[in-house]
XYZ file of C-alpha atoms in Angstrom:
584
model
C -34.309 -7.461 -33.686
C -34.383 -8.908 -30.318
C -34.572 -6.959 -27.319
C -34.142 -8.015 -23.469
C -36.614 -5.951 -21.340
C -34.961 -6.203 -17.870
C -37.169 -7.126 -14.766
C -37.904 -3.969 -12.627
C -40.007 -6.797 -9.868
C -42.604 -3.540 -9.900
C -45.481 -3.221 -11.949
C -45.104 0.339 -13.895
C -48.967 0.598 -14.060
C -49.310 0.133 -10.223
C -46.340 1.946 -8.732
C -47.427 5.695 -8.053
C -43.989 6.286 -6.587
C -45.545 7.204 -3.252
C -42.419 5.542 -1.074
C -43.940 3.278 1.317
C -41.845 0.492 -0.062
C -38.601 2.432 0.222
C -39.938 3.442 3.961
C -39.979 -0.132 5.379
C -37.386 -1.776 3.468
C -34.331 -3.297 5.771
C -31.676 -3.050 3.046
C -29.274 -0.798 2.648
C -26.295 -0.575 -0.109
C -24.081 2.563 -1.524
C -26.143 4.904 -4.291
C -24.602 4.339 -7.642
C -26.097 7.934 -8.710
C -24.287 9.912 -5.344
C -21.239 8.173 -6.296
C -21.395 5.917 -3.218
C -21.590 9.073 -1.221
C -24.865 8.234 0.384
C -27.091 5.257 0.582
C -30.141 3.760 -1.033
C -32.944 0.855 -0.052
C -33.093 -2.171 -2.017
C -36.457 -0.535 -3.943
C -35.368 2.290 -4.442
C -36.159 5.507 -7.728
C -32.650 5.482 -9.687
C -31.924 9.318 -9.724
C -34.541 12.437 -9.382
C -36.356 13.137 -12.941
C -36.149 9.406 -13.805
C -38.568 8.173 -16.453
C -40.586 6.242 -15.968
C -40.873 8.110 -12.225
C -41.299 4.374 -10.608
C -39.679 2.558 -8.152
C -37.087 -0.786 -8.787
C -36.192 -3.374 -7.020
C -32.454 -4.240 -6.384
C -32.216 -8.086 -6.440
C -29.130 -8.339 -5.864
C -29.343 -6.551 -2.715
C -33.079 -7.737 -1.542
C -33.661 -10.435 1.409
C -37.162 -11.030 -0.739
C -36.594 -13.795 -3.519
C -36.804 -17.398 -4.038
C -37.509 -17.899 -1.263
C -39.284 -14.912 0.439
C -37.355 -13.848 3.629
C -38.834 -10.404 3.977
C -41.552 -9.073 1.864
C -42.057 -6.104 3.932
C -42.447 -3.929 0.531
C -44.784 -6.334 -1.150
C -46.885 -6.285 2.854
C -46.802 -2.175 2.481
C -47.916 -1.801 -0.984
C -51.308 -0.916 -1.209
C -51.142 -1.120 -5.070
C -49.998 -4.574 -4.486
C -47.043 -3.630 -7.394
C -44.001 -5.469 -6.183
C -43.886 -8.744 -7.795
C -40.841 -10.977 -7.042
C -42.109 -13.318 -9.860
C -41.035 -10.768 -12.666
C -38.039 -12.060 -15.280
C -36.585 -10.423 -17.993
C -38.524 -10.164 -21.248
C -37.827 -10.972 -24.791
C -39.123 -8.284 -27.120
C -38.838 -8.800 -31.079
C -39.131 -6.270 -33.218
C -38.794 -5.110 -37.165
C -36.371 -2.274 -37.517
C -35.147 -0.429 -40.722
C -32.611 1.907 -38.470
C -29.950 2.168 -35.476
C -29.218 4.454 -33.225
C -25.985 3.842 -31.001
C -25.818 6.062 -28.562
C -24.186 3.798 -25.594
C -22.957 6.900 -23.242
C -19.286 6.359 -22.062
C -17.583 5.678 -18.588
C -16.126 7.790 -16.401
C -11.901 6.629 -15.812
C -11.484 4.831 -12.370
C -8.210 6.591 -10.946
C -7.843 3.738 -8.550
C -4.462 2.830 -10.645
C -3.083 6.116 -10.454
C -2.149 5.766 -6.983
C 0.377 8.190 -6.784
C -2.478 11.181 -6.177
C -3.573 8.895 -2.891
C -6.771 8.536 -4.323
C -7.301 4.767 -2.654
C -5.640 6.248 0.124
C -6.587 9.941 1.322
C -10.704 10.376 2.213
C -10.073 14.144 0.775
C -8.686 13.417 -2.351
C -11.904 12.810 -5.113
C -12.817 12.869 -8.232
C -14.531 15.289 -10.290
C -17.579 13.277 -10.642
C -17.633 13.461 -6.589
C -16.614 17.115 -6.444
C -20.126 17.193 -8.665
C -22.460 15.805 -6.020
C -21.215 16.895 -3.101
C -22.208 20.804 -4.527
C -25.346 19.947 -5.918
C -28.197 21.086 -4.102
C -29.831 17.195 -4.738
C -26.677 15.655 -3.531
C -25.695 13.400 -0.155
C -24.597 17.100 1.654
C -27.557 19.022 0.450
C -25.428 21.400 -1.290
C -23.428 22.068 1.418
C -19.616 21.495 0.251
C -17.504 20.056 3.236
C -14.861 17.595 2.758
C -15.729 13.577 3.493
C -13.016 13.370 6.495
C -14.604 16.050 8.668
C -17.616 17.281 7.245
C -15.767 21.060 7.656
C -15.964 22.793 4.545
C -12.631 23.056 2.734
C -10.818 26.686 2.516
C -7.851 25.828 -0.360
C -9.126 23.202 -2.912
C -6.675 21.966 -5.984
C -8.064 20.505 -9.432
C -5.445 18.191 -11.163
C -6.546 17.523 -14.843
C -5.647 14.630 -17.348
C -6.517 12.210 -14.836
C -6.676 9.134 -17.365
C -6.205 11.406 -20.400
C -3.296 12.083 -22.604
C -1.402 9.255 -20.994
C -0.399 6.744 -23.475
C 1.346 4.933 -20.202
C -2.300 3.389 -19.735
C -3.528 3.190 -23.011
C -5.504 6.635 -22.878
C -3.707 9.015 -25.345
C -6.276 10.977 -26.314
C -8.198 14.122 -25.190
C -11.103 13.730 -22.843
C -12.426 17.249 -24.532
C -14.949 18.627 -21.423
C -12.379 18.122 -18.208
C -10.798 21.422 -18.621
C -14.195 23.401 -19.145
C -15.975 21.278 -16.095
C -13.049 22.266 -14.117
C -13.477 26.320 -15.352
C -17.273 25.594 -14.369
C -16.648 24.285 -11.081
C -14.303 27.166 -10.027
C -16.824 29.935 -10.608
C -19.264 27.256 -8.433
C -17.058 27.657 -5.254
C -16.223 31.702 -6.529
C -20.327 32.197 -6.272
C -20.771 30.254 -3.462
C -17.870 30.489 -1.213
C -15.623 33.229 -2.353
C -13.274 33.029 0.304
C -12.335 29.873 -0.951
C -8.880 29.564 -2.700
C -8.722 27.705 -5.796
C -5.706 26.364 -7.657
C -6.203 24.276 -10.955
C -2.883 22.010 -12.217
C -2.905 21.631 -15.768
C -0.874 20.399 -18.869
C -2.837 22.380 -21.078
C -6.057 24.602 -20.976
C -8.439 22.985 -24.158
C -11.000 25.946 -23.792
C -12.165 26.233 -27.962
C -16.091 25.558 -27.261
C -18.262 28.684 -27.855
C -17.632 31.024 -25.063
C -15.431 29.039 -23.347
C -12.569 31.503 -23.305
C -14.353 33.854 -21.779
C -15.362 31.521 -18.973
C -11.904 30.873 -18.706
C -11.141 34.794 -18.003
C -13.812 34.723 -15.711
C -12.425 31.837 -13.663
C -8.796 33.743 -13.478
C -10.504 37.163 -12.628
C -12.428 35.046 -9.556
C -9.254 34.472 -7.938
C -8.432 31.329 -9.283
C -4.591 30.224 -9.682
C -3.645 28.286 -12.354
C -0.357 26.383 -12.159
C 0.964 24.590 -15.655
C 2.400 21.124 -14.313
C 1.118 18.547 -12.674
C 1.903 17.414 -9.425
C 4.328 14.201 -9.023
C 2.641 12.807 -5.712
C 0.380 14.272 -2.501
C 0.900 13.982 1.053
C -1.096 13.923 4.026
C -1.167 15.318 7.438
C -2.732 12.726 9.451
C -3.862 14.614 12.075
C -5.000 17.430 10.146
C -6.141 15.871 6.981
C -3.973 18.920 4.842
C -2.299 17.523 1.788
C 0.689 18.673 0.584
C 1.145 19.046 -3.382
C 4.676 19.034 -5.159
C 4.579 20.189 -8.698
C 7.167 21.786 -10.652
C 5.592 25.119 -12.476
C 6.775 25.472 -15.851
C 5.762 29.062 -16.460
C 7.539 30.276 -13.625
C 11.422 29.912 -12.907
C 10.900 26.166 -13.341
C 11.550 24.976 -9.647
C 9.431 23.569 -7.225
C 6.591 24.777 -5.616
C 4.854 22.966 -2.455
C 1.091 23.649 -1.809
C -0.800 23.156 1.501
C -4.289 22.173 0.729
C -7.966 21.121 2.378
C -9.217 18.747 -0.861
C -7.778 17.786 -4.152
C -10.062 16.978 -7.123
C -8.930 14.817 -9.328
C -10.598 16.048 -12.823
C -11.143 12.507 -14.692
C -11.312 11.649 -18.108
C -14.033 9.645 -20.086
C -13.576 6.369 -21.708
C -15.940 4.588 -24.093
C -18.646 2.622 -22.421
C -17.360 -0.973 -21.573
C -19.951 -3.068 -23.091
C -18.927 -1.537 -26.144
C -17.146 -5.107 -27.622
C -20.721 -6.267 -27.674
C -22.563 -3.795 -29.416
C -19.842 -3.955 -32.237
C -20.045 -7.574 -32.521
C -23.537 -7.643 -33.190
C -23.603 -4.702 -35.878
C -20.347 -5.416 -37.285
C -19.080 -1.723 -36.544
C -15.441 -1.050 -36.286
C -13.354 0.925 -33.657
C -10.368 3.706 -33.917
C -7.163 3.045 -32.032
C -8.187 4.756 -28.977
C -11.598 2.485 -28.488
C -14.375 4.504 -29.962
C -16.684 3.856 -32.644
C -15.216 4.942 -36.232
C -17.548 6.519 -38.561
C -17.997 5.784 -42.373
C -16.423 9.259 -43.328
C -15.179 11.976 -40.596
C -16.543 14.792 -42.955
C -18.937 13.310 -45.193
C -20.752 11.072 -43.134
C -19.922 11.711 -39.440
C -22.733 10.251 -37.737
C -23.090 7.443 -40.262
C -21.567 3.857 -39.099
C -19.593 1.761 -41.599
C -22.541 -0.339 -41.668
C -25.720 0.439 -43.442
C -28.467 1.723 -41.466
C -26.848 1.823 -38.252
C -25.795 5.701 -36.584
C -23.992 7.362 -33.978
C -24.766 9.649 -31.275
C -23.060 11.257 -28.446
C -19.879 9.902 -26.382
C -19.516 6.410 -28.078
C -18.513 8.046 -31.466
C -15.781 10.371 -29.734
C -15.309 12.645 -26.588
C -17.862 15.447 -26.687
C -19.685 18.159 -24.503
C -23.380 18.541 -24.569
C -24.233 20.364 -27.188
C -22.040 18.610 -29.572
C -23.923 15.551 -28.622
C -27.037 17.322 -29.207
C -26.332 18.041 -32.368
C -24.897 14.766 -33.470
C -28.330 13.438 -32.291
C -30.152 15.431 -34.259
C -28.233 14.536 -37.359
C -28.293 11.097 -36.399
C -32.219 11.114 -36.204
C -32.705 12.785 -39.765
C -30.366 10.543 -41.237
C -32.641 7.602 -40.099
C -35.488 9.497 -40.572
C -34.531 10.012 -43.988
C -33.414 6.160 -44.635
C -37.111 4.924 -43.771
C -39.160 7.899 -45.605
C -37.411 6.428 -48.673
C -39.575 3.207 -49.008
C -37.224 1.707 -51.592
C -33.709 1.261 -50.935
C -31.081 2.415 -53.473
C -27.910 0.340 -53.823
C -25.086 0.928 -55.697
C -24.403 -2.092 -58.470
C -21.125 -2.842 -56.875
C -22.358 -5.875 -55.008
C -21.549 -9.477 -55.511
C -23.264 -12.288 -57.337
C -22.831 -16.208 -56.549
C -23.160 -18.833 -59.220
C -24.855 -21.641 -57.449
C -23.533 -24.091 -60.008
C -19.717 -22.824 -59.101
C -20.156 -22.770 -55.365
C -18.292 -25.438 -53.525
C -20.176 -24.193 -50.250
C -16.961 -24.062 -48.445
C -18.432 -20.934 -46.357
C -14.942 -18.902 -46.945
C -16.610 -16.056 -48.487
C -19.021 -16.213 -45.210
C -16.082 -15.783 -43.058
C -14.243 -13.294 -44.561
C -17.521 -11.083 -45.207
C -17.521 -8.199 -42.654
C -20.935 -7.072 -43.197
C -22.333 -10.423 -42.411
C -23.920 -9.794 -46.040
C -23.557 -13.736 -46.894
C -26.119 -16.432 -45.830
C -24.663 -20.093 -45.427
C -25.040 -23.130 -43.467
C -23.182 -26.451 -44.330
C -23.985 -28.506 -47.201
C -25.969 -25.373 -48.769
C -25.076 -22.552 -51.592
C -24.549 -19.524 -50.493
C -26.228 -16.405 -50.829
C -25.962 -13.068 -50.896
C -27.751 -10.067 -49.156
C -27.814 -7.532 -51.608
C -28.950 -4.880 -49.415
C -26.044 -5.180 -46.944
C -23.570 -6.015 -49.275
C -21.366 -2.990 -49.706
C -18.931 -4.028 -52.885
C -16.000 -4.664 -51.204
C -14.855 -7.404 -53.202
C -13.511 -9.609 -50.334
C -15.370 -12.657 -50.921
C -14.428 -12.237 -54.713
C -10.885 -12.249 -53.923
C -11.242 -15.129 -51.585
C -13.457 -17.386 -53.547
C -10.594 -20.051 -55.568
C -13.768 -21.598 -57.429
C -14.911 -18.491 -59.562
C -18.232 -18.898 -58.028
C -18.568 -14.706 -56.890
C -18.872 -11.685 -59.428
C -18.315 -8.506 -58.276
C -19.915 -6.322 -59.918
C -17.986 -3.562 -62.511
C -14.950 -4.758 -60.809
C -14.779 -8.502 -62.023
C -11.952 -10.732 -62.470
C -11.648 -10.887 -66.082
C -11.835 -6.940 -66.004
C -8.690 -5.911 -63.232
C -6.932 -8.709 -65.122
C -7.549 -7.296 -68.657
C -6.536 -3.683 -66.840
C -3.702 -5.405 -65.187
C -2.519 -6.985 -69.117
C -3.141 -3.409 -70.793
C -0.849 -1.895 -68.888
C 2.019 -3.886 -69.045
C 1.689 -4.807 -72.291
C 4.209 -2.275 -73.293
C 7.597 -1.797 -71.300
C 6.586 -3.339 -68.224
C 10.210 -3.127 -66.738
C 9.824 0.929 -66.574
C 6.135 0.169 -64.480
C 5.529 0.370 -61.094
C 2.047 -1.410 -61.113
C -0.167 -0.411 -58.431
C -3.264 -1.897 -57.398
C -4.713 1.156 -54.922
C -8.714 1.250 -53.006
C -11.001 3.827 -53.950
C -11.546 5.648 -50.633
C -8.458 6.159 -49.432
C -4.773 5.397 -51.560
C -6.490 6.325 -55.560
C -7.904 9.340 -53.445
C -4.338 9.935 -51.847
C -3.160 10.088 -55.509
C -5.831 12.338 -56.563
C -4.500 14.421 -53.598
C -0.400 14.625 -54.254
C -1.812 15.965 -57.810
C -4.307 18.379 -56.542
C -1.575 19.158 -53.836
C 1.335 19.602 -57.055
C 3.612 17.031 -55.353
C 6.253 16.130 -57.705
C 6.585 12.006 -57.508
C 8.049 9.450 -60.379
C 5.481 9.191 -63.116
C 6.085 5.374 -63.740
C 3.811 4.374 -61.393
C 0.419 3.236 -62.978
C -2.633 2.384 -60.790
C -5.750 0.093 -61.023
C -8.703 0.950 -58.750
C -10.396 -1.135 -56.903
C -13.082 -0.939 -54.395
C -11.013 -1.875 -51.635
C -7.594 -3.267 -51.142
C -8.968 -6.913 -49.848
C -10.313 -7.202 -53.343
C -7.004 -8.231 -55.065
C -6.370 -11.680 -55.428
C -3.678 -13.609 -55.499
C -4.152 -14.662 -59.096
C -3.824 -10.445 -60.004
C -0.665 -9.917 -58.448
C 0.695 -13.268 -59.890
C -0.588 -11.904 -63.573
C 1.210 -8.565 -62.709
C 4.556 -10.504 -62.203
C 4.026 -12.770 -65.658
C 3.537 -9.646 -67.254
C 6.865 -8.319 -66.254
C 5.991 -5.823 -63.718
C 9.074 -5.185 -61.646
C 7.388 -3.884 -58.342
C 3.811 -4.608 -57.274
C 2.592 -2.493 -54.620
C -0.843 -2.997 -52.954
C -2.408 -0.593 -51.237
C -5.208 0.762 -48.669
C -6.741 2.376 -45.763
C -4.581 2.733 -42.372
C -4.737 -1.117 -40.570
C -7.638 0.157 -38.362
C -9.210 2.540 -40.154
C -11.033 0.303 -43.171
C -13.881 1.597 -44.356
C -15.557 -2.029 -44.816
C -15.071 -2.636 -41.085
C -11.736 -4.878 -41.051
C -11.468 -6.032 -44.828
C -8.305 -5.002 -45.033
C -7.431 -7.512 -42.569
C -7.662 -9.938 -45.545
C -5.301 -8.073 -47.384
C -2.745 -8.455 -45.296
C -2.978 -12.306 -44.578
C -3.159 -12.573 -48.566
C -0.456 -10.562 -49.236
C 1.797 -13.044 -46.618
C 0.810 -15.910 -48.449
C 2.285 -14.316 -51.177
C 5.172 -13.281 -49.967
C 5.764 -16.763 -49.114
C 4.370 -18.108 -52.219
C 7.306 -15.788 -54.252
C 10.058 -16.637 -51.948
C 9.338 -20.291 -52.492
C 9.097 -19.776 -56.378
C 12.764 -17.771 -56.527
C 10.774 -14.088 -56.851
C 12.475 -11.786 -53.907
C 9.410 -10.933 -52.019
C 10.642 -7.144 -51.304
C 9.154 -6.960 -54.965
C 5.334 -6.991 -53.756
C 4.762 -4.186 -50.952
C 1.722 -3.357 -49.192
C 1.348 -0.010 -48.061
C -1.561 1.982 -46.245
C -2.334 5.292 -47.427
C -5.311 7.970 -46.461
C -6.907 10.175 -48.845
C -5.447 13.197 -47.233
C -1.696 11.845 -47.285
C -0.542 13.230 -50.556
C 2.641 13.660 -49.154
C 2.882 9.750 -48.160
C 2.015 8.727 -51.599
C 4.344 10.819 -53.525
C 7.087 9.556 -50.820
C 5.988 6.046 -51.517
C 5.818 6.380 -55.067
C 9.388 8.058 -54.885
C 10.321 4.526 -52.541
C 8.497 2.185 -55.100
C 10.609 3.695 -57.506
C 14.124 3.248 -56.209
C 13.328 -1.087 -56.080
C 12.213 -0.641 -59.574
C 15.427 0.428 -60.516
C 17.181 -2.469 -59.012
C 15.361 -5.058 -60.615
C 17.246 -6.457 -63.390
C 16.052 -8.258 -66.124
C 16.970 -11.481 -65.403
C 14.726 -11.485 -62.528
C 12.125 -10.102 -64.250
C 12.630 -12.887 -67.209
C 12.634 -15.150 -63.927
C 9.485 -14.479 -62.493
C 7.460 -14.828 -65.808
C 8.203 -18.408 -66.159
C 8.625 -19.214 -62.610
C 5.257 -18.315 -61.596
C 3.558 -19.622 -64.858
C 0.144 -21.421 -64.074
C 0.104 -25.083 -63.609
C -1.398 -27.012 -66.336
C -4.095 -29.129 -64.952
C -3.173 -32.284 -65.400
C -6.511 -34.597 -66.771
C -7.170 -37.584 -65.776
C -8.494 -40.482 -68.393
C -11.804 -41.289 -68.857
C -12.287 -44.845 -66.957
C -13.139 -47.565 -69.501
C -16.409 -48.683 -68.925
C -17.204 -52.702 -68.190
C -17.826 -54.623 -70.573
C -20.809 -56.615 -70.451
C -20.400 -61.015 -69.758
C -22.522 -61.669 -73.045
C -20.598 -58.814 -75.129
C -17.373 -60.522 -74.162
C -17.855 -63.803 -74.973
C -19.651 -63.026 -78.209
């Protein structure tokens, strides 16, 4: 692994943080850590607590580089630790284990005009609200609003702010707003209980350990809570009051208007932004709503898709502290565990190339989401074994018989495939189903007692991107009226984004039928989790009802319409013969 060391332009051994630099520095730009609230110098110590406790200099803000214009830090140093010469490092290193835990980003409610964030100086965010009361922050603790410096009497918190809005692609539940907001409410109760406090809300989320008690607290402090949230906020110019309309819904329903000093706007999270990156170079996959997906949400929730690599904190899903804590600690003994082993135990599911097969076309490369196969042009490829994980999507893909996946080989799904229909194939619905999610689905609707059609028959594979074309062709020779493939939800694979083969395959053969005669309604491709029994007994019920219509002609028709192609072989060339031969 290769890691960039950024340049900090100060020498860690040198710097004793004593300030001198800071002192004389000219420069002066917003403080990323006080929210822009306050200022910082161009060398400046990131936040209070920082390791390593050592000053950095700001490049992008500093008159000192290439060429000098200042220097006045580098003059003052006595250590002589500034050094504007200083570039980024590359670091290699072996590694047997990852740990992602990227943080997350705090929603920018700079598009959600209509609470006059851009617009009113009163109206902040939560993250604001935050240092503006903290004893280290720009005020010193002292809570006054950023128009007037007066401290505010009648203070509203609106939550959701970028959560549970599907409008802007944030559906989901920030999890710690509503608790931060209970916390900050017993804050201004300690500190300044003559202030009022009114908190706008779709929903209170308070299911952490004590939380609900907190909650009680915060309503026996004084604090009014008001379910709806307001439709927009106006201001007093002169005074700098905003006016709230919101419609309570636990009340009579009509409109209430509220006169207050500040509004906080209580923001959601979203997952860190450089988040594209870090999945592109581990190969991890993402859920719909941006964060990392795990291998298995019960069995292995801190484990990534891909081997070796684990999650911690925010960039697996919204979480408070201690849930973070925890998942780190897991996290840690999981790769503590994977490099106490020594040896590395695979399961014999993995794929084997013949190198006298291979074509070294590089399609099983490119359809390989663990990045498990190595191959450059004009060479035979080969396989990783240890971060191959069995899918079976370079099987499917190679057309030259070159890959063999292990225990789930070509000749054996087709013999399975031939077995099956070899009796009655018009009563069949042949299904071709992935082990982790749609064969566990059925193992589900039976454990559940769902009553479904019993002339469905399935064939497991290790994943749905592991049928070929050639095994849903032999499924229609051998007179299966309905095919159905199936797998894991479109974005919730467990090989990453195999299944993304599966469903440009299954396209080619819908086209590849239609061209042939064969109605293509006759191969479906469904996606099915191991906890929807339900959805496969309702599919199974669906599959059913297009057996039915199937008639035997068609069935007759598709056996010798989609009949292989006999190679046609070309003569042997006739040899020259020789000038002497001939004329003897």
């Amino acid at each position: 692994m290769t890691i960039r060391k950024k340049a900090r332009y100060v020498d860690l051994d040198l710097c004793n943080s004593c300030g001198d630099c800071a002192d004389v520095c000219p420069q002066v730009a917003p403080d990323e850590y006080q929210m822009g609230l306050s200022s910082r110098k161009a060398v400046y110590i990131p936040f209070p607590q920082a390791v390593p406790c050592s000053y950095i200099l700001d490049m992008d803000t500093c008159l000192g580089n290439n060429p000098i214009a200042c220097g006045k830090c580098a003059d003052v140093c006595e250590k002589e630790a500034i050094d504007f010469d200083d570039a980024d490092e590359l670091v290699t290193r072996e590694v047997g284990a990852i740990i992602v835990a990227i943080g997350l980003d705090v929603y920018d409610p700079t598009e959600m005009d209509e609470y006059g964030y851009t617009r009113y100086d009163n109206v902040i965010t939560s993250m604001e609200f935050e240092r503006l009361i903290c004893a280290g922050g720009p005020t010193m603790g002292h809570f006054v609003r950023p128009s007037d410096q007066e401290r505010p009497k009648r203070i509203g918190f609106i939550q959701c702010v970028g959560s549970r809005n599907p409008k802007i692609g944030r559906p989901y539940c920030s999890n710690i707003c509503c608790m931060n907001t209970v916390k900050d409410t017993l804050l201004l109760a300690d500190h300044y209980p003559d202030t009022e406090n009114f908190v706008f809300y779709q929903d209170i989320r308070a299911f952490g350990k004590s939380f609900e008690d907190m909650f009680q607290r915060s309503k026996e402090a004084g604090t009014r809570y008001i379910r709806g949230l307001p439709g927009d906020i106006e201001e007093d110019p002169e005074t700098g009051t905003l006016t709230v309309t919101v419609e309570n819904t636990t009340s009579s329903g009509g409109l209430e208007r509220h006169e207050l000093d500040m509004v906080v706007l209580s923001v959601g999270v979203i997952p860190a932004t450089d988040r594209d990156k870090i999945a592109s170079l581990l190969t991890l996959s993402k859920t719909s709503d941006g964060f990392f997906m795990e291998s298995h949400p019960k069995l292995k929730p801190v484990d990534a898709p891909t081997r070796g690599v684990y999650f911690a904190g925010f960039c697996e899903s919204p979480k408070d502290i201690k849930d973070s804590v925890c998942q780190a600690g897991a996290a840690s003994s999981r790769a503590g565990a994977l490099l106490n082993a020594g040896e590395i135990k695979i399961e014999a599911i993995t794929s084997i190339i013949d190198p006298e097969l291979c074509s070294m076309c590089g399609l099983c490369a490119n359809v390989c989401p663990y990045g498990a196969i190595n191959w450059q042009k004009k060479e035979v490829a080969t396989v990783i074994e240890a971060a191959c994980a069995g899918c079976g999507a370079c099987g499917a893909t190679c057309t030259f018989g070159a890959i063999t996946m292990r225990h789930f080989t070509d000749q054996q799904l087709i013999a399975q495939v031939r077995a099956t229909l070899a009796e009655d194939p018009e009563e069949k619905v042949f299904v071709f189903a992935c082990n982790w999610c749609s064969y566990a689905g059925g193992d589900m609707a039976g454990i559940s007692r769902i009553q479904y059609p019993s002339t469905n028959r399935v064939v497991r594979t290790m994943c749905s991107a592991r049928v070929s074309e050639e095994m849903v062709l032999e499924a229609f020779r051998c007179g299966a009226p309905v095919v159905l493939v199936s797998g894991c939800h479109y974005a919730d694979c467990h090989y990453i984004d195999a299944n993304r083969q599966t469903v440009k395959r299954v396209q080619k053969l819908w086209n590849k039928l239609e061209k042939a005669g064969v109605r293509p309604e006759r191969l479906q491709l469904e996606w099915i989790s191991a906890a929807e029994g339900q959805k496969f007994a309702k599919v199974m019920g669906q599959m059913e009802e297009k057996r039915i219509l199937v008639t035997p002609d068609e069935i007759a028709h598709a056996r010798e319409a989609l009949k292989p192609k006999k190679k046609k072989v070309r003569p042997a060339k006739k040899k020259p013969v020789a000038a002497k031969e001939a004329t003897a």
